[in-house]
Amino acid sequence: MNKETYYLTTPIYYVNAAPHLGTAYTTVASDALARFMRSNGKDVWFLTGLDEHGQKIEQAAIAEGKTAQEWVDEVAPKFKHAWETLQITYDDFIRTTEPRHAQGVQYFFEQLHSKGHIYLDTYQGYYCVPDETFFSDEQLAEFAEERQAEGLPSKHNDGSPLCPDCQRPLGYVEEENLFFKLSAFEQPLLDYYEANPGFIQPEIRRNEVLSFVNSGLKDLSVSRTTFSWGVPIPFAPGHVSYVWVDALLNYITALGYGSDAPEDQERFAKYWPAQVQFVGKDIIRFHCVIWPAMLMAAGLELPETVFAHGFLLTKGEKMSKSKGNAVDPYALIDILSVDGYRYYFLRDVQFGTDGSISLERMIQVYNADLANSWGNLCSRALNMTAKYLGGKTPELWEKTTERLTAEMGNPLAELVKGGLHNRYAAAFSAEDYSGAMNVVMELVDAANLYIEQSAPWTLAKLAAAEAEEAISRSEDLADSKAPTQADRLSFVLYNVLESMRIIAALFAPVMPNSSAEVWKRLGLGNILAIEDQAATCTWGDLPANLATTIGDPLFMRLNEDDIVF
Ligand code: MSP
């Protein structure tokens, strides 16, 4: 049977600087969802890449005394390296300077041109190079009013207006541009939002977009003529594509849009439209207004969902390279490990809202959840299995299990059987990573509590005493009809080890290394090969007599005083 396809994308990142925590955040979240979907039976295609054209990149290159091509070729490997370090399992990595992309962009322009959606005119107005955005007089007037109300200036010392998004001075542009009849899509977009309430998520972003479109759409400049670092437009000499149009098209050119090759056409037909496109809340208008209008104009389907997450804030400010408060992901990975890093951002920042991040909090979450709870559970369980069961997963007889369940109860089995995977999967599918991690932590906490309450060390003592007594009475405990203390001990440790097996399977999309390690220590197979996570998480599947190993602590406890940052 053909698997259902699942196409997800990250924004493509500007190569004006190296990756930072913000760009890594979107990428890690996308990767976790890609891994989750793969382990739940989907045929996943996960795309990320780089936005390499435009004035901003050209200026960054000039500032470094390089050609734009030299510059992008230097920065691109830094992104690939960062994603490799964070174990991002993308299926394709697109760079907008690749010929396959240029071909698709040109094809798109020809389509729009032939369908009458494009015309030539002159743009006179303001432009923000760092944001690569045109601002209308109305937008600037609205911003000026807001600033005035806050008692803040809306103009730079030199008199130029400030950018409503990044508050840097805007440049005035007067140039011949091609225009896309965006205004013609105002009503079709509003109709689409209404018919597809899940298209823009979360709700707050949907409302923002609705009010923006409701206030009226203007036609959009889609070409530039005062510089040349972009895709040339075939029917308009001297024009290169406006960088946002170029960039948005990556989501389809990477699949093969605009190519004649049968394998490209097949891939495009197979995966488009996307199930989810992740963006930060800063670029929602491009993705929820311009992008769907572009697709409508070209006669293509729209993505199912554009999901906008919030900003990571350090000391209350959006973190960005240009503000100089961007933290290098490598420095944190050194402290937290790759798994600890991935876990922190997905667990502690509610996806969809802004989140303040700090090293103190990272260490706190890491120590509490990973070192103390999850790591400690594994080390206790594996140590006790070595000490009391000769390092083998216990063998349980159905009859004994039934009797012991009646006698002692089995809260861990109940928790798992009571829809744990359903709750976890529902949260994950709704991009509620924090909620999904909380569900897993419930089982971790329950297993730790269970160890305390069932005290295997006491059962081990009782089992030893019982065995000694049996020897003195020349009895064979194997003949005993009633469960022995040794049966109780095996039952308890089985429940703990079985929980560990399931917890690792549930954590795997977020923490692939430690989960794989836990399965290895339990003597189980490759956790990354799971294709039916729900079935894998069925209670009672842990085989008997697997050789377990103790190993080093999964997560070493961190001491804030020892950390130099
Ligand atoms: N190149 C455009 C996107 C084109 S997509 C067709 C762009 N690039 S960017 O390098 O500025 O990266 C933007 C994305 O990075 C944001 O939308 C967001 O996903 C992520 N983040 C950058 N800084 C961030 C934070 N401080 N916090 C969270 N994510 C942020 O815009």
Tab-separated table of C-alpha atoms in Angstrom, residues 126-480:
chain	number	residue	atom	x	y	z
A	126	TYR	CA	10.207	53.113	0.392
A	127	TYR	CA	12.073	49.839	0.665
A	128	CYS	CA	13.726	48.072	3.594
A	129	VAL	CA	16.828	46.211	2.470
A	130	PRO	CA	17.354	44.159	5.687
A	131	ASP	CA	13.742	42.940	5.425
A	132	GLU	CA	13.657	43.074	1.609
A	133	THR	CA	10.209	44.637	1.898
A	134	PHE	CA	8.307	47.411	0.127
A	135	PHE	CA	6.260	49.675	2.390
A	136	SER	CA	3.268	51.670	1.182
A	137	ASP	CA	2.555	55.223	2.319
A	138	GLU	CA	-0.482	53.902	4.229
A	139	GLN	CA	1.632	51.392	6.122
A	140	LEU	CA	4.145	54.090	7.020
A	141	ALA	CA	1.419	56.479	8.135
A	142	GLU	CA	-0.089	53.781	10.355
A	143	PHE	CA	3.314	53.041	11.859
A	144	ALA	CA	4.007	56.747	12.446
A	145	GLU	CA	0.717	57.020	14.319
A	146	GLU	CA	1.550	54.027	16.513
A	147	ARG	CA	4.979	55.410	17.304
A	148	GLN	CA	3.578	58.803	18.118
A	149	ALA	CA	1.124	57.249	20.541
A	150	GLU	CA	4.087	55.565	22.246
A	151	GLY	CA	6.060	58.797	22.253
A	152	LEU	CA	8.676	57.327	19.934
A	153	PRO	CA	10.120	58.763	16.727
A	154	SER	CA	9.130	57.273	13.361
A	155	LYS	CA	11.900	58.986	11.436
A	156	HIS	CA	15.658	58.646	11.408
A	157	ASN	CA	17.923	61.667	12.116
A	158	ASP	CA	18.398	62.130	8.383
A	159	GLY	CA	14.621	62.413	7.907
A	160	SER	CA	14.049	59.011	6.295
A	161	PRO	CA	11.143	57.021	7.747
A	162	LEU	CA	11.935	54.015	9.919
A	163	CYS	CA	10.990	50.492	8.872
A	164	PRO	CA	7.789	49.400	10.646
A	165	ASP	CA	9.282	45.907	11.068
A	166	CYS	CA	12.911	46.415	12.048
A	167	GLN	CA	12.984	50.142	12.826
A	168	ARG	CA	15.966	50.777	10.610
A	169	PRO	CA	15.942	53.717	8.160
A	170	LEU	CA	14.180	52.971	4.883
A	171	GLY	CA	15.605	53.786	1.460
A	172	TYR	CA	13.638	55.581	-1.240
A	173	VAL	CA	13.338	53.672	-4.495
A	174	GLU	CA	12.165	54.838	-7.861
A	175	GLU	CA	12.524	52.190	-10.510
A	176	GLU	CA	10.775	50.419	-13.326
A	177	ASN	CA	9.249	47.230	-11.954
A	178	LEU	CA	7.004	44.452	-13.066
A	179	PHE	CA	3.872	44.371	-10.934
A	180	PHE	CA	1.813	41.368	-9.922
A	181	LYS	CA	-1.930	42.036	-9.746
A	182	LEU	CA	-2.121	41.051	-6.104
A	183	SER	CA	-5.160	43.269	-5.554
A	184	ALA	CA	-7.191	40.967	-7.808
A	185	PHE	CA	-6.695	38.181	-5.269
A	186	GLU	CA	-8.079	40.028	-2.271
A	187	GLN	CA	-11.509	38.400	-2.427
A	188	PRO	CA	-10.294	34.949	-3.513
A	189	LEU	CA	-7.892	34.970	-0.544
A	190	LEU	CA	-10.592	36.001	1.915
A	191	ASP	CA	-12.843	33.261	0.543
A	192	TYR	CA	-10.045	30.756	0.870
A	193	TYR	CA	-9.277	31.691	4.495
A	194	GLU	CA	-12.917	31.292	5.325
A	195	ALA	CA	-13.293	27.949	3.622
A	196	ASN	CA	-10.024	26.654	5.117
A	197	PRO	CA	-9.869	27.741	8.736
A	198	GLY	CA	-6.785	25.596	9.365
A	199	PHE	CA	-4.743	27.278	6.645
A	200	ILE	CA	-3.143	29.875	8.929
A	201	GLN	CA	-2.130	28.753	12.395
A	202	PRO	CA	-2.203	29.638	15.203
A	203	GLU	CA	-5.447	31.622	15.447
A	204	ILE	CA	-3.737	34.870	16.415
A	205	ARG	CA	-1.815	34.900	13.129
A	206	ARG	CA	-4.920	34.052	11.168
A	207	ASN	CA	-6.636	37.096	12.645
A	208	GLU	CA	-3.641	39.268	11.873
A	209	VAL	CA	-3.648	38.180	8.223
A	210	LEU	CA	-7.421	38.527	7.899
A	211	SER	CA	-7.344	42.090	9.121
A	212	PHE	CA	-4.415	42.927	6.839
A	213	VAL	CA	-6.168	41.574	3.743
A	214	ASN	CA	-9.474	43.092	4.774
A	215	SER	CA	-7.852	46.497	4.822
A	216	GLY	CA	-7.124	46.136	1.091
A	217	LEU	CA	-4.342	44.724	-1.052
A	218	LYS	CA	-2.157	46.682	-3.442
A	219	ASP	CA	-0.384	45.289	-6.462
A	220	LEU	CA	3.121	44.104	-5.699
A	221	SER	CA	6.453	44.880	-7.341
A	222	VAL	CA	7.847	41.532	-8.372
A	223	SER	CA	11.003	42.594	-10.146
A	224	ARG	CA	13.949	44.897	-9.488
A	225	THR	CA	16.030	46.795	-12.013
A	226	THR	CA	18.650	48.659	-9.971
A	227	PHE	CA	20.836	45.657	-9.227
A	228	SER	CA	21.349	42.256	-10.789
A	229	TRP	CA	21.797	39.665	-7.994
A	230	GLY	CA	18.675	37.656	-8.715
A	231	VAL	CA	16.966	35.433	-11.256
A	232	PRO	CA	16.675	37.232	-14.628
A	233	ILE	CA	13.130	37.501	-15.929
A	234	PRO	CA	13.025	35.998	-19.418
A	235	PHE	CA	10.610	38.420	-21.050
A	236	ALA	CA	11.916	41.585	-19.361
A	237	PRO	CA	15.594	42.343	-20.010
A	238	GLY	CA	17.277	44.125	-17.107
A	239	HIS	CA	14.751	42.817	-14.564
A	240	VAL	CA	15.564	40.278	-11.873
A	241	SER	CA	12.931	38.658	-9.693
A	242	TYR	CA	12.026	40.421	-6.444
A	243	VAL	CA	13.812	38.300	-3.869
A	244	TRP	CA	10.670	37.287	-1.958
A	245	VAL	CA	8.988	35.918	-5.073
A	246	ASP	CA	12.201	34.089	-5.908
A	247	ALA	CA	12.421	32.766	-2.335
A	248	LEU	CA	8.796	31.643	-1.942
A	249	LEU	CA	9.028	29.657	-5.136
A	250	ASN	CA	11.693	27.421	-3.572
A	251	TYR	CA	8.921	25.355	-2.012
A	252	ILE	CA	7.839	24.151	-5.438
A	253	THR	CA	11.002	24.454	-7.532
A	254	ALA	CA	12.741	22.085	-5.113
A	255	LEU	CA	10.109	19.468	-5.895
A	256	GLY	CA	10.645	19.933	-9.623
A	257	TYR	CA	8.144	22.620	-10.612
A	258	GLY	CA	9.015	24.032	-14.030
A	259	SER	CA	11.161	21.080	-15.065
A	260	ASP	CA	10.395	18.785	-18.004
A	261	ALA	CA	12.195	15.799	-16.493
A	262	PRO	CA	9.687	13.026	-15.673
A	263	GLU	CA	11.217	12.359	-12.232
A	264	ASP	CA	10.790	16.034	-11.321
A	265	GLN	CA	7.220	16.125	-12.527
A	266	GLU	CA	6.472	12.967	-10.593
A	267	ARG	CA	7.983	14.324	-7.373
A	268	PHE	CA	6.054	17.551	-7.719
A	269	ALA	CA	2.782	15.731	-8.346
A	270	LYS	CA	3.479	13.385	-5.452
A	271	TYR	CA	4.304	15.896	-2.706
A	272	TRP	CA	2.659	19.200	-3.602
A	273	PRO	CA	0.656	20.693	-1.877
A	274	ALA	CA	2.598	20.780	1.380
A	275	GLN	CA	0.967	19.610	4.604
A	276	VAL	CA	2.743	22.207	6.698
A	277	GLN	CA	5.003	25.149	6.008
A	278	PHE	CA	6.751	26.482	9.087
A	279	VAL	CA	7.583	30.156	9.338
A	280	GLY	CA	8.378	32.644	12.046
A	281	LYS	CA	5.649	35.168	12.808
A	282	ASP	CA	7.745	37.884	11.117
A	283	ILE	CA	7.150	36.481	7.650
A	284	ILE	CA	3.499	35.545	7.897
A	285	ARG	CA	2.245	38.075	5.329
A	286	PHE	CA	4.599	36.783	2.681
A	287	HIS	CA	3.473	33.227	3.327
A	288	CYS	CA	-0.213	33.764	3.913
A	289	VAL	CA	-0.965	36.575	1.464
A	290	ILE	CA	1.610	36.821	-1.325
A	291	TRP	CA	2.444	33.121	-1.533
A	292	PRO	CA	-1.133	31.801	-1.783
A	293	ALA	CA	-1.986	34.553	-4.291
A	294	MET	CA	1.030	33.548	-6.386
A	295	LEU	CA	-0.118	29.934	-6.324
A	296	MET	CA	-3.675	30.882	-7.226
A	297	ALA	CA	-2.399	32.985	-10.126
A	298	ALA	CA	-0.332	30.070	-11.422
A	299	GLY	CA	-3.273	27.686	-11.046
A	300	LEU	CA	-1.578	25.623	-8.335
A	301	GLU	CA	-2.938	24.188	-5.118
A	302	LEU	CA	-2.301	25.920	-1.783
A	303	PRO	CA	-0.512	24.350	1.186
A	304	GLU	CA	-2.740	22.832	3.872
A	305	THR	CA	-1.226	24.827	6.713
A	306	VAL	CA	1.172	27.670	7.253
A	307	PHE	CA	2.194	27.508	10.891
A	308	ALA	CA	3.836	30.581	12.399
A	309	HIS	CA	5.852	30.180	15.555
A	310	GLY	CA	6.909	33.004	17.844
A	311	PHE	CA	10.258	34.595	18.518
A	312	LEU	CA	12.944	33.481	20.850
A	313	LEU	CA	13.658	36.424	23.043
A	314	THR	CA	16.807	37.095	24.980
A	315	LYS	CA	16.305	39.709	27.653
A	316	GLY	CA	12.970	40.636	26.074
A	317	GLU	CA	14.346	41.350	22.585
A	318	LYS	CA	14.003	39.310	19.406
A	319	MET	CA	17.255	37.571	18.886
A	320	SER	CA	18.831	38.301	15.539
A	321	LYS	CA	22.257	38.451	14.047
A	322	SER	CA	21.861	42.070	13.015
A	323	LYS	CA	20.954	43.078	16.588
A	324	GLY	CA	24.126	41.401	17.792
A	325	ASN	CA	22.297	39.323	20.425
A	326	ALA	CA	22.261	36.070	18.468
A	327	VAL	CA	23.652	33.106	20.354
A	328	ASP	CA	25.790	30.590	18.556
A	329	PRO	CA	24.063	27.179	18.661
A	330	TYR	CA	27.391	25.331	18.922
A	331	ALA	CA	28.197	26.908	22.272
A	332	LEU	CA	24.914	25.572	23.661
A	333	ILE	CA	25.235	22.158	22.074
A	334	ASP	CA	28.586	21.812	23.839
A	335	ILE	CA	26.809	22.318	27.135
A	336	LEU	CA	23.467	20.594	26.597
A	337	SER	CA	24.359	17.934	23.986
A	338	VAL	CA	22.367	17.736	20.762
A	339	ASP	CA	19.456	15.959	22.444
A	340	GLY	CA	19.371	18.359	25.387
A	341	TYR	CA	19.393	21.305	23.001
A	342	ARG	CA	16.561	19.958	20.867
A	343	TYR	CA	14.549	19.042	23.942
A	344	TYR	CA	14.907	22.404	25.642
A	345	PHE	CA	13.629	24.498	22.758
A	346	LEU	CA	10.696	22.231	21.975
A	347	ARG	CA	9.742	21.541	25.559
A	348	ASP	CA	10.181	24.917	27.165
A	349	VAL	CA	9.008	27.336	24.481
A	350	GLN	CA	5.334	26.854	23.630
A	351	PHE	CA	5.378	26.568	19.842
A	352	GLY	CA	3.397	29.439	18.359
A	353	THR	CA	4.113	31.992	21.089
A	354	ASP	CA	7.196	34.023	21.952
A	355	GLY	CA	9.498	32.498	24.495
A	356	SER	CA	12.177	33.981	26.679
A	357	ILE	CA	15.237	31.842	26.768
A	358	SER	CA	18.128	31.875	29.190
A	359	LEU	CA	21.033	29.647	30.033
A	360	GLU	CA	19.830	29.344	33.646
A	361	ARG	CA	16.495	27.983	32.460
A	362	MET	CA	18.145	25.621	29.977
A	363	ILE	CA	20.235	24.121	32.725
A	364	GLN	CA	17.235	23.889	35.022
A	365	VAL	CA	15.100	22.043	32.445
A	366	TYR	CA	17.977	19.799	31.414
A	367	ASN	CA	18.772	18.811	34.985
A	368	ALA	CA	15.168	18.335	36.081
A	369	ASP	CA	13.743	16.472	33.100
A	370	LEU	CA	16.712	14.812	31.493
A	371	ALA	CA	19.429	14.213	34.076
A	372	ASN	CA	17.246	13.681	37.159
A	373	SER	CA	14.063	12.178	35.779
A	374	TRP	CA	14.633	10.389	32.489
A	375	GLY	CA	18.362	9.700	32.796
A	376	ASN	CA	18.041	8.588	36.373
A	377	LEU	CA	15.151	6.260	35.564
A	378	CYS	CA	17.288	4.530	32.959
A	379	SER	CA	20.304	4.184	35.153
A	380	ARG	CA	18.327	2.862	38.122
A	381	ALA	CA	16.399	0.396	35.995
A	382	LEU	CA	19.445	-0.917	34.159
A	383	ASN	CA	21.496	-1.171	37.355
A	384	MET	CA	18.774	-3.121	39.113
A	385	THR	CA	18.340	-5.385	36.102
A	386	ALA	CA	22.070	-6.125	36.207
A	387	LYS	CA	22.120	-6.643	39.956
A	388	TYR	CA	18.926	-8.598	40.485
A	389	LEU	CA	18.230	-10.264	37.143
A	390	GLY	CA	21.710	-10.985	35.798
A	391	GLY	CA	21.333	-8.236	33.193
A	392	LYS	CA	18.503	-9.969	31.340
A	393	THR	CA	15.047	-8.608	30.579
A	394	PRO	CA	12.668	-10.697	32.702
A	395	GLU	CA	10.457	-13.444	31.435
A	396	LEU	CA	6.881	-13.214	32.666
A	397	TRP	CA	4.230	-15.905	32.536
A	398	GLU	CA	0.793	-14.719	31.630
A	399	LYS	CA	-0.762	-16.389	34.624
A	400	THR	CA	1.711	-14.875	37.062
A	401	THR	CA	1.294	-11.467	35.444
A	402	GLU	CA	-2.458	-11.670	35.825
A	403	ARG	CA	-2.201	-12.639	39.458
A	404	LEU	CA	0.394	-10.001	40.242
A	405	THR	CA	-1.570	-7.328	38.438
A	406	ALA	CA	-4.558	-8.229	40.569
A	407	GLU	CA	-2.409	-8.246	43.687
A	408	MET	CA	-0.132	-5.245	43.116
A	409	GLY	CA	-1.828	-3.227	40.359
A	410	ASN	CA	0.038	-1.940	37.316
A	411	PRO	CA	-0.181	1.841	37.037
A	412	LEU	CA	2.391	2.059	34.236
A	413	ALA	CA	0.527	-0.381	31.992
A	414	GLU	CA	-2.685	1.468	32.754
A	415	LEU	CA	-1.182	4.789	31.790
A	416	VAL	CA	0.125	3.433	28.499
A	417	LYS	CA	-3.035	1.517	27.686
A	418	GLY	CA	-5.182	4.499	28.612
A	419	GLY	CA	-4.441	6.318	25.350
A	420	LEU	CA	-0.966	7.672	26.055
A	421	HIS	CA	0.144	7.434	22.437
A	422	ASN	CA	-3.074	9.016	21.213
A	423	ARG	CA	-2.618	12.001	23.460
A	424	TYR	CA	1.039	12.337	22.488
A	425	ALA	CA	0.287	12.003	18.766
A	426	ALA	CA	-2.575	14.482	18.922
A	427	ALA	CA	-0.274	17.052	20.513
A	428	PHE	CA	2.560	16.346	18.068
A	429	SER	CA	0.263	16.534	15.038
A	430	ALA	CA	-0.965	19.920	16.255
A	431	GLU	CA	2.659	21.141	16.505
A	432	ASP	CA	2.258	21.260	20.280
A	433	TYR	CA	5.702	19.923	21.051
A	434	SER	CA	5.583	21.006	24.627
A	435	GLY	CA	2.306	19.140	25.133
A	436	ALA	CA	3.734	16.015	23.508
A	437	MET	CA	6.827	16.134	25.743
A	438	ASN	CA	4.618	16.591	28.799
A	439	VAL	CA	2.753	13.407	27.942
A	440	VAL	CA	6.036	11.484	27.769
A	441	MET	CA	7.209	13.028	31.023
A	442	GLU	CA	4.044	11.731	32.693
A	443	LEU	CA	5.237	8.214	32.034
A	444	VAL	CA	8.790	9.052	33.124
A	445	ASP	CA	7.497	10.476	36.404
A	446	ALA	CA	5.090	7.604	36.900
A	447	ALA	CA	7.903	5.086	36.383
A	448	ASN	CA	10.155	6.830	38.908
A	449	LEU	CA	7.334	6.931	41.422
A	450	TYR	CA	6.554	3.286	40.744
A	451	ILE	CA	10.137	2.314	41.548
A	452	GLU	CA	9.914	4.160	44.848
A	453	GLN	CA	6.591	2.620	45.753
A	454	SER	CA	7.316	-0.942	44.720
A	455	ALA	CA	10.865	-0.881	46.133
A	456	PRO	CA	12.561	-3.569	44.033
A	457	TRP	CA	15.500	-3.583	46.496
A	458	THR	CA	13.155	-4.824	49.208
A	459	LEU	CA	11.639	-7.388	46.861
A	460	ALA	CA	15.177	-8.556	46.034
A	461	LYS	CA	15.921	-9.085	49.726
A	462	LEU	CA	12.651	-10.920	50.244
A	463	ALA	CA	13.328	-13.050	47.161
A	464	ALA	CA	16.786	-13.982	48.467
A	465	ALA	CA	15.388	-14.886	51.876
A	466	GLU	CA	12.614	-16.876	50.284
A	467	ALA	CA	15.097	-18.767	48.118
A	468	GLU	CA	17.287	-19.559	51.125
A	469	GLU	CA	14.344	-20.816	53.066
A	470	ALA	CA	13.242	-22.989	50.157
A	471	ILE	CA	16.708	-24.554	50.022
A	472	SER	CA	16.619	-25.260	53.725
A	473	ARG	CA	13.258	-26.911	53.226
A	474	SER	CA	14.450	-28.666	50.042
A	475	GLU	CA	11.623	-27.131	48.077
A	476	ASP	CA	11.822	-26.001	44.471
A	477	LEU	CA	10.278	-22.574	44.146
A	478	ALA	CA	9.622	-23.273	40.446
A	479	ASP	CA	6.938	-25.683	41.607
A	480	SER	CA	5.218	-22.948	43.563
